[in-house]
Amino acid sequence: MREAEQVFRVLLVAGMSALLPNLKGGSLSRPHFDALACHDAAASGASCQVCETKFKLCKGHYVYEPFTVVLFEAILTVLLGVLATFLAVSTRRGVQLLLDWRSVGLILPVGAIYAVGDLMDLAAARSVSGTTLLVAAQLRLPLCALLRWVLLRRGQSALQWLLLLVISLLCVGHVVHDLGDTVVAGEVGAEGSWIAASADELLRSLPLILGKCIISCGGAVHAEYFLQHSAMPLWVTQVHFKFATILGALAVAAWQGRRGGRIFASTWDGHLFSHLPPSTLPGDPRVPFFGGWDGNTWILAACLILNNFLVAEQMRKLTSVSKRPGRGFWTALGRTWPTPLGW
């Protein structure tokens, strides 16, 4: 019974992790193809892929600020954690737990770095597909095991290392085979899957993708050690962690100069926004902070919040490596089923 519970826990967390990259890709606007331009280019002897690359027609874009999603889910997670803490314990005890500065000091650096990682992930999703992010995510399995061995001295047996590598390679091979044998810009295969907007965009996105992998694995190993050696309730831990994420996100926003302007603009100013939502004209009213959000964006934010608590709960009972094989399972399974939202 205990083994079945662990398997269910791993698959639940891994399924959410495999879903998130496609949700981020689904938040991109759909590309608009200029049929006449493609027809003229094809008539002159250019292939469709060359046409799409030249006219940048295969690349979607965010019409909202990705920073707002990271900040919103962090703030809401903190509020939910504070509410749950005061519902679970007395007010005095809740204040003591929430103001435990030792716990805050241990979590603060990791939470702040995770904010940078989330922004890097969203930035990479501008230029590469959700499938590409999933392929890169499979490298986290051996990387996480390696960091766990280096930092915690908790190694794997030779057979376990072999299985980790085989699982990672099979997951990557499955997705790559499903996409086809080309990685150039534009649509690939009958289902219109694609790798990146262009070869240059793929190269520019690699540091972002690798940085996110390192941050994710390092944070997972740190969280495994902290959560398994701490008597702090899960809700309180999430408050401390996401408070640090808020600080990290605000620091990044200040560095990028986004404290006002685009984020809190009340109109779609053509000088501020190069991309507008469908059927929106320059000068139209805009909801500050939430401008450009649609149903996909709200689903993404809700799943990020749920994922915060699922992963933290898993780390109390399982290892930082355990969700990676499950994620590979969901990645492979997800590629064989048509998704209802068209991702």
Coordinates of C-alpha atoms in Angstrom, one line a residue:
M1 CA 0.0 0.0 0.0
R2 CA 2.8 2.3 0.9
E3 CA 4.6 1.6 -2.5
A4 CA 1.3 2.4 -4.4
E5 CA 1.0 5.7 -2.5
Q6 CA 4.5 6.6 -3.4
V7 CA 4.0 5.8 -7.1
F8 CA 0.8 7.9 -7.2
R9 CA 2.6 10.8 -5.5
V10 CA 5.5 10.7 -8.0
L11 CA 3.2 10.5 -11.0
L12 CA 1.0 13.3 -9.7
V13 CA 3.9 15.7 -9.2
A14 CA 5.6 14.6 -12.4
G15 CA 2.5 15.0 -14.4
M16 CA 2.2 18.6 -13.2
S17 CA 5.8 19.3 -14.0
A18 CA 5.4 17.8 -17.5
L19 CA 2.3 20.0 -18.1
L20 CA 3.9 23.3 -17.2
P21 CA 6.2 23.8 -20.2
N22 CA 3.2 23.3 -22.6
L23 CA 1.1 25.7 -20.5
K24 CA 3.9 28.3 -20.9
G25 CA 4.0 27.7 -24.6
G26 CA 0.2 27.9 -24.7
S27 CA 0.4 31.3 -23.2
L28 CA 2.1 32.6 -26.4
S29 CA 0.0 34.2 -29.0
R30 CA -0.6 32.1 -32.1
P31 CA 1.4 33.2 -35.2
H32 CA -0.4 34.9 -38.0
F33 CA 0.6 33.7 -41.4
D34 CA 0.7 36.0 -44.4
A35 CA -0.6 33.7 -47.1
L36 CA 0.2 36.2 -49.9
A37 CA 3.8 36.6 -48.7
C38 CA 4.3 32.9 -48.5
H39 CA 2.8 32.4 -52.0
D40 CA 5.1 35.0 -53.5
A41 CA 8.2 33.5 -51.8
A42 CA 7.2 30.0 -52.9
A43 CA 6.7 31.2 -56.5
S44 CA 10.2 32.5 -56.5
G45 CA 11.5 29.1 -55.5
A46 CA 11.8 29.5 -51.7
S47 CA 10.6 26.6 -49.5
C48 CA 7.8 27.1 -47.0
Q49 CA 10.3 26.9 -44.1
V50 CA 12.5 29.6 -45.7
C51 CA 9.4 31.7 -46.1
E52 CA 8.4 31.3 -42.5
T53 CA 11.9 32.0 -41.3
K54 CA 12.3 35.1 -43.4
F55 CA 9.0 36.7 -42.4
K56 CA 9.2 35.5 -38.8
L57 CA 5.8 33.9 -39.1
C58 CA 6.4 30.8 -37.0
K59 CA 7.1 32.6 -33.7
G60 CA 4.5 33.5 -31.2
H61 CA 4.9 36.1 -28.5
Y62 CA 3.6 37.1 -25.1
V63 CA 1.1 39.9 -25.0
Y64 CA 1.5 40.1 -21.2
E65 CA 4.5 40.6 -19.1
P66 CA 5.9 37.1 -17.9
F67 CA 7.1 38.9 -14.8
T68 CA 3.5 39.4 -13.7
V69 CA 2.8 35.6 -13.7
V70 CA 5.9 34.9 -11.5
L71 CA 5.0 37.7 -9.0
F72 CA 1.3 36.9 -8.9
E73 CA 1.7 33.2 -8.1
A74 CA 4.3 33.9 -5.5
I75 CA 2.1 36.5 -3.7
L76 CA -1.0 34.2 -3.8
T77 CA 1.1 31.3 -2.5
V78 CA 2.2 33.5 0.4
L79 CA -1.3 34.5 1.2
L80 CA -2.6 30.9 1.1
G81 CA 0.3 29.8 3.3
V82 CA -0.4 32.5 5.9
L83 CA -4.1 31.7 5.9
A84 CA -3.5 28.0 6.3
T85 CA -1.0 28.6 9.1
F86 CA -3.5 30.7 11.2
L87 CA -6.2 28.1 10.6
A88 CA -4.0 25.2 11.7
V89 CA -2.4 26.8 14.9
S90 CA -3.1 29.6 17.3
T91 CA -2.4 33.2 16.2
R92 CA 0.5 33.5 18.6
R93 CA 2.1 30.3 17.4
G94 CA 1.5 31.2 13.8
V95 CA 3.3 34.5 14.2
Q96 CA 6.2 32.7 15.8
L97 CA 6.5 30.2 13.0
L98 CA 6.1 32.8 10.3
L99 CA 8.8 35.0 11.9
D100 CA 11.3 32.2 12.4
W101 CA 14.3 34.0 11.0
R102 CA 16.5 30.9 10.9
S103 CA 14.1 29.2 8.5
V104 CA 13.9 32.4 6.5
G105 CA 17.7 32.7 6.2
L106 CA 18.0 29.1 5.0
I107 CA 15.3 29.4 2.3
L108 CA 15.9 33.0 1.2
P109 CA 18.8 32.4 -1.2
V110 CA 17.1 29.5 -2.9
G111 CA 13.7 31.2 -3.3
A112 CA 15.3 34.3 -4.8
I113 CA 17.3 32.3 -7.3
Y114 CA 14.2 30.3 -8.2
A115 CA 12.5 33.6 -9.2
V116 CA 15.3 34.2 -11.7
G117 CA 15.0 30.6 -13.0
D118 CA 11.2 31.1 -13.6
L119 CA 11.9 34.3 -15.5
M120 CA 14.6 32.5 -17.5
D121 CA 12.1 29.7 -18.3
L122 CA 9.5 32.1 -19.6
A123 CA 12.0 34.0 -21.6
A124 CA 13.2 30.8 -23.3
A125 CA 9.6 29.9 -24.1
R126 CA 9.4 32.9 -26.3
S127 CA 11.8 31.3 -28.8
V128 CA 11.5 27.5 -28.4
S129 CA 8.5 25.2 -28.2
G130 CA 7.1 23.6 -25.1
T131 CA 8.4 20.3 -26.4
T132 CA 11.9 21.6 -26.7
L133 CA 11.7 22.7 -23.0
L134 CA 10.5 19.1 -22.1
V135 CA 13.4 17.6 -24.0
A136 CA 15.9 19.8 -22.1
A137 CA 14.1 19.0 -18.8
Q138 CA 15.0 15.3 -19.2
L139 CA 18.6 16.3 -18.6
R140 CA 17.6 17.3 -15.1
L141 CA 17.4 13.6 -14.1
P142 CA 21.1 12.8 -14.2
L143 CA 22.0 16.4 -13.3
C144 CA 19.9 16.3 -10.1
A145 CA 21.4 12.9 -9.2
L146 CA 24.9 14.3 -9.7
L147 CA 24.2 17.4 -7.5
R148 CA 22.6 15.2 -4.9
W149 CA 25.8 13.0 -4.8
V150 CA 28.1 16.1 -4.7
L151 CA 26.2 18.2 -2.1
L152 CA 24.5 15.6 0.1
R153 CA 26.8 12.6 -0.4
R154 CA 23.8 10.5 -1.3
G155 CA 24.9 8.6 -4.3
Q156 CA 23.3 6.0 -6.6
S157 CA 24.5 2.5 -7.3
A158 CA 26.0 1.7 -10.7
L159 CA 22.8 0.1 -11.8
Q160 CA 20.8 3.2 -10.7
W161 CA 23.1 5.5 -12.6
L162 CA 22.7 3.4 -15.7
L163 CA 18.9 3.4 -15.4
L164 CA 18.9 7.2 -14.9
L165 CA 20.8 7.7 -18.1
V166 CA 18.7 5.2 -20.1
I167 CA 15.5 6.9 -18.9
S168 CA 16.8 10.3 -19.9
L169 CA 18.0 9.2 -23.3
L170 CA 14.8 7.3 -24.1
C171 CA 12.6 10.3 -23.2
V172 CA 14.7 12.6 -25.4
G173 CA 14.8 10.1 -28.2
H174 CA 11.0 9.6 -28.0
V175 CA 10.2 13.3 -28.3
V176 CA 12.9 14.0 -31.0
H177 CA 11.6 11.0 -33.1
D178 CA 8.1 12.3 -32.7
L179 CA 9.1 15.7 -34.0
G180 CA 11.0 14.5 -37.0
D181 CA 14.6 14.7 -38.2
T182 CA 14.9 18.5 -38.7
V183 CA 15.4 21.3 -36.2
V184 CA 15.2 24.3 -38.5
A185 CA 12.6 27.0 -37.9
G186 CA 9.0 26.6 -38.8
E187 CA 6.5 23.8 -38.6
V188 CA 7.8 20.2 -38.5
G189 CA 5.8 17.1 -39.1
A190 CA 2.1 16.6 -39.8
E191 CA 1.0 18.0 -36.5
G192 CA 2.9 21.3 -36.9
S193 CA 5.4 20.7 -34.1
W194 CA 8.4 22.9 -34.1
I195 CA 11.8 23.2 -32.2
A196 CA 12.6 26.9 -32.3
A197 CA 11.8 30.1 -34.1
S198 CA 15.2 29.9 -35.8
A199 CA 18.6 28.4 -35.3
D200 CA 19.9 31.7 -33.8
E201 CA 17.0 31.8 -31.4
L202 CA 17.8 28.3 -30.3
L203 CA 21.4 29.2 -29.6
R204 CA 20.3 32.3 -27.7
S205 CA 17.9 30.3 -25.6
L206 CA 20.4 27.5 -24.6
P207 CA 22.0 29.5 -21.7
L208 CA 18.5 30.2 -20.4
I209 CA 17.4 26.6 -20.6
L210 CA 20.6 25.3 -19.1
G211 CA 20.5 27.9 -16.3
K212 CA 17.0 26.9 -15.5
C213 CA 18.0 23.3 -15.3
I214 CA 20.9 24.0 -12.9
I215 CA 18.7 26.3 -10.7
S216 CA 15.9 23.7 -10.6
C217 CA 18.1 20.8 -9.7
G218 CA 20.2 22.7 -7.1
G219 CA 17.0 24.1 -5.5
A220 CA 15.5 20.6 -5.5
V221 CA 18.5 19.1 -3.7
H222 CA 18.5 22.0 -1.1
A223 CA 14.8 21.6 -0.6
E224 CA 15.1 17.8 -0.1
Y225 CA 17.7 18.3 2.7
F226 CA 15.9 21.2 4.3
L227 CA 12.3 19.8 4.2
Q228 CA 13.4 16.4 5.5
H229 CA 15.4 17.9 8.4
S230 CA 12.9 20.6 9.4
A231 CA 9.9 20.3 11.7
M232 CA 8.4 23.5 10.1
P233 CA 4.9 23.0 8.7
L234 CA 4.6 22.9 4.9
W235 CA 2.5 26.0 4.8
V236 CA 5.0 28.0 6.7
T237 CA 7.9 26.8 4.5
Q238 CA 6.0 27.9 1.4
V239 CA 5.5 31.4 2.9
H240 CA 9.2 31.7 3.5
F241 CA 10.2 30.3 0.2
K242 CA 7.8 32.4 -1.9
F243 CA 8.5 35.5 0.1
A244 CA 12.1 35.1 -1.1
T245 CA 10.8 34.5 -4.6
I246 CA 8.9 37.8 -4.5
L247 CA 12.1 39.6 -3.4
G248 CA 14.0 38.0 -6.3
A249 CA 11.3 38.8 -8.8
L250 CA 11.2 42.4 -7.7
A251 CA 15.0 42.7 -7.9
V252 CA 14.9 41.4 -11.5
A253 CA 12.1 43.8 -12.4
A254 CA 14.0 46.7 -10.9
W255 CA 17.1 45.7 -12.9
Q256 CA 15.1 45.5 -16.1
G257 CA 13.5 48.8 -15.4
R258 CA 9.9 47.5 -15.3
R259 CA 8.7 48.9 -12.0
G260 CA 6.2 51.0 -14.0
G261 CA 5.7 51.6 -17.6
R262 CA 4.6 48.5 -19.3
I263 CA 3.4 46.6 -16.2
F264 CA 1.1 49.2 -14.8
A265 CA 0.2 50.9 -18.1
S266 CA -3.6 51.6 -18.3
T267 CA -3.7 51.8 -22.1
W268 CA -2.1 49.8 -24.9
D269 CA 0.5 52.4 -25.8
G270 CA 2.0 51.7 -29.2
H271 CA 5.3 53.1 -28.0
L272 CA 5.5 50.7 -25.0
F273 CA 4.0 47.5 -26.5
S274 CA 5.3 46.0 -29.8
H275 CA 2.7 43.2 -29.6
L276 CA -1.0 43.7 -28.8
P277 CA -3.7 41.1 -28.1
P278 CA -6.0 40.1 -30.9
S279 CA -8.6 42.8 -31.9
T280 CA -6.8 45.4 -29.8
L281 CA -5.7 48.7 -31.2
P282 CA -3.1 51.2 -29.8
G283 CA -4.8 53.4 -27.2
D284 CA -7.4 50.9 -26.1
P285 CA -7.8 50.5 -22.3
R286 CA -5.6 48.0 -20.6
V287 CA -6.0 46.4 -17.1
P288 CA -2.8 47.4 -15.2
F289 CA -0.6 44.4 -14.2
F290 CA -3.0 41.9 -15.7
G291 CA -3.0 43.4 -19.2
G292 CA -2.8 40.6 -21.9
W293 CA -3.8 37.8 -19.6
D294 CA -6.2 35.2 -21.0
G295 CA -7.6 31.9 -20.0
N296 CA -4.3 30.1 -20.7
T297 CA -2.5 32.6 -18.5
W298 CA -4.8 32.1 -15.5
I299 CA -4.6 28.3 -15.9
L300 CA -0.8 28.6 -15.9
A301 CA -0.8 30.7 -12.7
A302 CA -3.1 28.3 -11.0
C303 CA -1.0 25.3 -11.9
L304 CA 2.2 27.0 -10.7
I305 CA 0.5 27.6 -7.3
L306 CA -0.7 24.0 -7.0
N307 CA 2.7 22.8 -8.1
N308 CA 4.4 24.7 -5.3
F309 CA 2.6 22.7 -2.6
L310 CA 2.7 19.4 -4.5
V311 CA 6.5 19.5 -4.9
A312 CA 7.1 20.7 -1.3
E313 CA 5.0 17.8 0.0
Q314 CA 6.8 15.3 -2.1
M315 CA 10.2 16.5 -0.9
R316 CA 9.2 15.6 2.7
K317 CA 8.8 12.0 1.8
L318 CA 10.8 11.3 -1.4
T319 CA 14.1 12.3 -3.0
S320 CA 14.7 15.2 -5.4
V321 CA 15.4 12.6 -8.1
S322 CA 12.2 10.6 -7.7
K323 CA 9.9 12.8 -9.8
R324 CA 12.2 12.9 -12.8
P325 CA 11.4 9.3 -14.2
G326 CA 7.7 10.1 -13.6
R327 CA 8.0 13.3 -15.6
G328 CA 9.6 11.3 -18.4
F329 CA 6.6 8.9 -18.4
W330 CA 4.1 11.8 -18.7
T331 CA 6.2 13.5 -21.3
A332 CA 6.1 10.3 -23.5
L333 CA 2.5 9.7 -22.8
G334 CA 1.5 13.3 -23.5
R335 CA 3.2 13.1 -26.9
T336 CA 0.9 10.2 -27.9
W337 CA -2.4 11.9 -27.0
P338 CA -3.9 15.0 -28.7
T339 CA -4.4 17.7 -26.1
P340 CA -7.8 19.3 -25.8
L341 CA -6.4 22.8 -25.8
G342 CA -4.4 22.3 -28.9
W343 CA -0.9 22.5 -27.4

